[in-house]
C-alpha positions as semicolon CSV with decimal commas, in nm:
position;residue;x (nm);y (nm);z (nm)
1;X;5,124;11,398;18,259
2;X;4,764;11,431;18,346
3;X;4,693;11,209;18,678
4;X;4,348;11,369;18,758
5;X;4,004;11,243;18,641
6;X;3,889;11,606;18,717
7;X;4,095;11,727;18,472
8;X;3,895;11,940;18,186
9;X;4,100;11,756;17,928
10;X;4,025;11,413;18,069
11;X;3,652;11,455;18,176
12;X;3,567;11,564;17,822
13;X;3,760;11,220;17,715
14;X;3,536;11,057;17,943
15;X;3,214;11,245;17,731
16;X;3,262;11,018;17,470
17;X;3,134;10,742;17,608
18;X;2,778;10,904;17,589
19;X;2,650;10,900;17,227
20;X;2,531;11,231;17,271
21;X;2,807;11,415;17,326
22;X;2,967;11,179;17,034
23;X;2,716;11,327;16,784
24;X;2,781;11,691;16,928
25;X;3,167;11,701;16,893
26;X;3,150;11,450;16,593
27;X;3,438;11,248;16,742
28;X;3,458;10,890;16,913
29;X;3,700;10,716;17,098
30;X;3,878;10,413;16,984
31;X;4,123;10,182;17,193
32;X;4,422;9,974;17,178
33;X;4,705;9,952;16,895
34;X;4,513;9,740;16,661
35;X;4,263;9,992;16,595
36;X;4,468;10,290;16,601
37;X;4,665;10,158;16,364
38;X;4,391;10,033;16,112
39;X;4,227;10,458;16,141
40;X;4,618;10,593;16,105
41;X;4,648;10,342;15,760
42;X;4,294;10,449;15,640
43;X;4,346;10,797;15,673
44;X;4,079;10,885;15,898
45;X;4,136;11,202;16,113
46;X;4,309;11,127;16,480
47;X;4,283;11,416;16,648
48;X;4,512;11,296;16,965
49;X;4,634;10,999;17,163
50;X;4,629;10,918;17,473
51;X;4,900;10,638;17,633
52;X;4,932;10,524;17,993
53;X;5,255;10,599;18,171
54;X;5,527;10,337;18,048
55;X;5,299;10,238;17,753
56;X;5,559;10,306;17,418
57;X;5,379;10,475;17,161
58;X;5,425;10,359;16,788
59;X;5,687;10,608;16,647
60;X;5,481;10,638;16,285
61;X;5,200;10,836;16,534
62;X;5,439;11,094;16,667
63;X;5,295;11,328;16,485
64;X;4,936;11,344;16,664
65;X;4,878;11,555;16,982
66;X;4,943;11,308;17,309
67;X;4,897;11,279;17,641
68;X;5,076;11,058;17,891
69;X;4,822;10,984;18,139
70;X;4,841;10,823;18,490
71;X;4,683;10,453;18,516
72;X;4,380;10,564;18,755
73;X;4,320;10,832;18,443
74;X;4,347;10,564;18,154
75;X;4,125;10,308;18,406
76;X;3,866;10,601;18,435
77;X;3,898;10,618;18,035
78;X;3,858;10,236;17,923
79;X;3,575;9,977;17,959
80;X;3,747;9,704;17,857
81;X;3,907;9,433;18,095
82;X;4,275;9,379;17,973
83;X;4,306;9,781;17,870
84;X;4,666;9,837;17,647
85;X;4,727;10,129;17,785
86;X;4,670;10,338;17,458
87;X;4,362;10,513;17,316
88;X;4,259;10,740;17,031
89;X;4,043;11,035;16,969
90;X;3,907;11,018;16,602
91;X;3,688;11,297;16,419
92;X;3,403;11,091;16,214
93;X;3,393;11,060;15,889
94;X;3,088;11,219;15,734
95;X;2,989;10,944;15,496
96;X;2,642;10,927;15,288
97;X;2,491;10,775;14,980
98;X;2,741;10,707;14,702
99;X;2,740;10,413;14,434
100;X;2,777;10,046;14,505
101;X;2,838;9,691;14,354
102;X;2,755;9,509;14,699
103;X;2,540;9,673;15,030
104;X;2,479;9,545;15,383
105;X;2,150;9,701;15,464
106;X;2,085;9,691;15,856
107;X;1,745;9,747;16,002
108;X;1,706;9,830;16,383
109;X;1,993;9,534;16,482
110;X;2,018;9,632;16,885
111;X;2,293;9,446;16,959
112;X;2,641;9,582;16,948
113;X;2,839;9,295;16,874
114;X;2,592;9,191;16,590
115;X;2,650;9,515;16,428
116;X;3,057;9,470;16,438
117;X;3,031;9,075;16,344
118;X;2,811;9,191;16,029
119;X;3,107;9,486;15,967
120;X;3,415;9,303;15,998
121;X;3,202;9,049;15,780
122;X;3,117;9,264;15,516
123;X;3,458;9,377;15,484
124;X;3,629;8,999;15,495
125;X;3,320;8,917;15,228
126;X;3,418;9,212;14,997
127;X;3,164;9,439;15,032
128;X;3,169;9,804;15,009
129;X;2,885;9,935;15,168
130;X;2,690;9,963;15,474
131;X;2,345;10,144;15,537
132;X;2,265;10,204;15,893
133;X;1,854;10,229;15,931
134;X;1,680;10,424;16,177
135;X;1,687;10,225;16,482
136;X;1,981;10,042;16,446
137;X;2,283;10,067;16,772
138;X;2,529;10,361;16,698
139;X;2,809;10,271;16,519
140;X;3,044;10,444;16,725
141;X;2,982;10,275;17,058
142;X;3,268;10,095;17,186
143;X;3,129;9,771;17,142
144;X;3,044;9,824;16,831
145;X;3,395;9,944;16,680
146;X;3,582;9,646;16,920
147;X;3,368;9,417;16,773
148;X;3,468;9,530;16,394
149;X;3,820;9,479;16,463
150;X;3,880;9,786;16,254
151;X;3,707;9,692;15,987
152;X;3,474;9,983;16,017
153;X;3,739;10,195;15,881
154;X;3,788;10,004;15,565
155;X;3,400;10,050;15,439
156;X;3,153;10,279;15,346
157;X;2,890;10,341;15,641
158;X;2,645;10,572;15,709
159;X;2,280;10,638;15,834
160;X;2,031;10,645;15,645
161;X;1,635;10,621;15,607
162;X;1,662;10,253;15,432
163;X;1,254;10,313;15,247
164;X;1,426;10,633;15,054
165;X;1,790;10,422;14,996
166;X;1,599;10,086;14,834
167;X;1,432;10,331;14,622
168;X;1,715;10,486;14,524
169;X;1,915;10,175;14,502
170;X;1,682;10,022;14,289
171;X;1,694;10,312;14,018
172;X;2,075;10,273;14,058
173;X;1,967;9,933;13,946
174;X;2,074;9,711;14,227
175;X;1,886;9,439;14,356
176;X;1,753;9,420;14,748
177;X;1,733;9,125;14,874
178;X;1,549;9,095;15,209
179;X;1,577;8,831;15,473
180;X;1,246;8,712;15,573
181;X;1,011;8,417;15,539
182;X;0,661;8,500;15,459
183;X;0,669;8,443;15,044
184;X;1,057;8,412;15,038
185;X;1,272;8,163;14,847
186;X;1,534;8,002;14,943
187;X;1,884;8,182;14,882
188;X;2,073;7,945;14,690
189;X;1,767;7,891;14,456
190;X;1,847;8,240;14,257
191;X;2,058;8,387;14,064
192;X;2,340;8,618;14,197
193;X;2,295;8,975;14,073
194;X;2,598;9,185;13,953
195;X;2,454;9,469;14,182
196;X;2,320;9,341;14,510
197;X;2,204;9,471;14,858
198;X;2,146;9,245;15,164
199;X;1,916;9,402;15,348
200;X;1,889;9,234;15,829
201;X;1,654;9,306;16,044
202;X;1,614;9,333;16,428
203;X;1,738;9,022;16,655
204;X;1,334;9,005;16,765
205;X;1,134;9,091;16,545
206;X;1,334;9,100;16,171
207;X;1,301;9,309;15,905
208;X;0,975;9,596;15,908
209;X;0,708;9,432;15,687
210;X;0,738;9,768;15,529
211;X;1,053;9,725;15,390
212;X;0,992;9,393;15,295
213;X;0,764;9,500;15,045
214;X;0,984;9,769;14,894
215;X;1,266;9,488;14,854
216;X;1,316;9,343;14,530
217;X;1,311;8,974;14,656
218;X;1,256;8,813;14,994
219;X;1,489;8,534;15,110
220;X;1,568;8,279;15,326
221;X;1,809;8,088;15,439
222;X;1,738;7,662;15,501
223;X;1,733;7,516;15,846
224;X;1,786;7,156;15,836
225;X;1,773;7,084;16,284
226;X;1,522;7,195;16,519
227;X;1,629;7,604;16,559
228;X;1,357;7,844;16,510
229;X;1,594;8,080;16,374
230;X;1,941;8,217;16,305
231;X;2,108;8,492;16,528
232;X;2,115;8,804;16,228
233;X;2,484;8,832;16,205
234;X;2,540;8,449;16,109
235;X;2,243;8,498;15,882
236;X;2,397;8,771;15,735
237;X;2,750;8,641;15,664
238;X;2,569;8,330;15,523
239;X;2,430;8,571;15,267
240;X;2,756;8,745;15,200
241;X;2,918;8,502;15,161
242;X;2,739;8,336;14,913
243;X;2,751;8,617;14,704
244;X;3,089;8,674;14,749
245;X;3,198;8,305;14,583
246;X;2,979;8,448;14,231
């Protein structure tokens, strides 16, 4: 049982929180049995686990490398309030363009709960795909993969520079749709595509004018009270929706 945060083992657990040593050893870390279990059914790579003392670890992971670990060690290891006692090293998946029917495109979006709302949305909406533009919160940060309830693990996501993947998208011939208002109709005016992307844009300031002008169509979204706006992620799954019911 390891019961010192100076451990090697443990401080190099505790690495992961950083993004940059994320990207250098090309694993995250991913807590609690819910999530576990949605990377062990999608066949991503866990590399080793990592229970508190007393916590019983599901027999189907026996298999993986663990560590019992004292409960100052797994405190020192979680973020999270109400920790279960049980976490996860994971190796990324190294993802990048492929073919799609339906793509989230998301443009600088900061905030880490935004991303994983949009995510777990996607998923629960039936799309496949999900483009990551420069700018945009890392995917594996904590908040980000506890906000997708797993859901992160059932679709295809990368990064990607989003002016090279609407042109290539567009020869693919899918549609982009972008969310914006300047010359933009409103969403349930048109015609569902067969092929579509959905392409957010930052909480602030939406999605680069640039972009916008590569899209295929701008759209909106109506709002009938006094709100300036709608937060991205409920803007989003208002869009994904509605193209999920064609």
């Amino acid at each position: 049982m390891l019961t010192s945060v100076k451990n090697e083992k443990v401080k190099n657990w505790r690495k992961l929180k950083k993004k940059k040593e994320r990207d250098l050893q090309d694993t995250f870390m991913i807590e609690g049995f819910h999530l576990i279990e949605e990377a062990h059914e999608s066949n991503w790579e866990i590399i080793e686990i990592i229970y508190q003392t007393g916590v019983e670890v599901n027999a189907d992971w026996f298999h993986y490398p663990s560590y019992e670990v004292s409960d100052n060690v797994m405190t020192a290891l979680t973020d999270t309030k109400t920790p279960q006692g049980i976490l996860a090293v994971v190796s990324k998946n190294k993802s990048s363009e492929c073919s799609s029917q339906r793509a989230l495109l998301v443009d600088r979006v900061q905030d880490p709960g935004n991303l994983g709302t949009m995510i777990r949305t996607a998923d629960a909406a039936g799309f496949d795909t999900v483009i990551l533009g420069k700018g945009t919160v890392d995917l594996f940060n904590d908040k980000v993969i506890r906000s997708t309830q797993g859901s992160m693990f059932h679709l295809h996501i990368y990064e990607a520079d989003l002016m090279e993947e609407i042109d290539r998208l567009q020869q693919e011939g899918i549609i982009v749709w972008s969310t914006g208002l300047e010359n933009a109709t409103f969403y349930h005016e048109l015609e569902v595509p067969n092929k579509l992307a959905i392409m957010v844009g930052n909480e602030g300031a939406g999605v680069d004018p640039a972009l916008i002008q590569k899209a295929t169509q701008n759209v909106k979204i109506p709002i009938y009270g006094q709100a300036e706006s709608l937060n991205v992620s409920i803007a989003a799954a208002i869009l994904m929706y509605e193209v999920a019911k064609k």
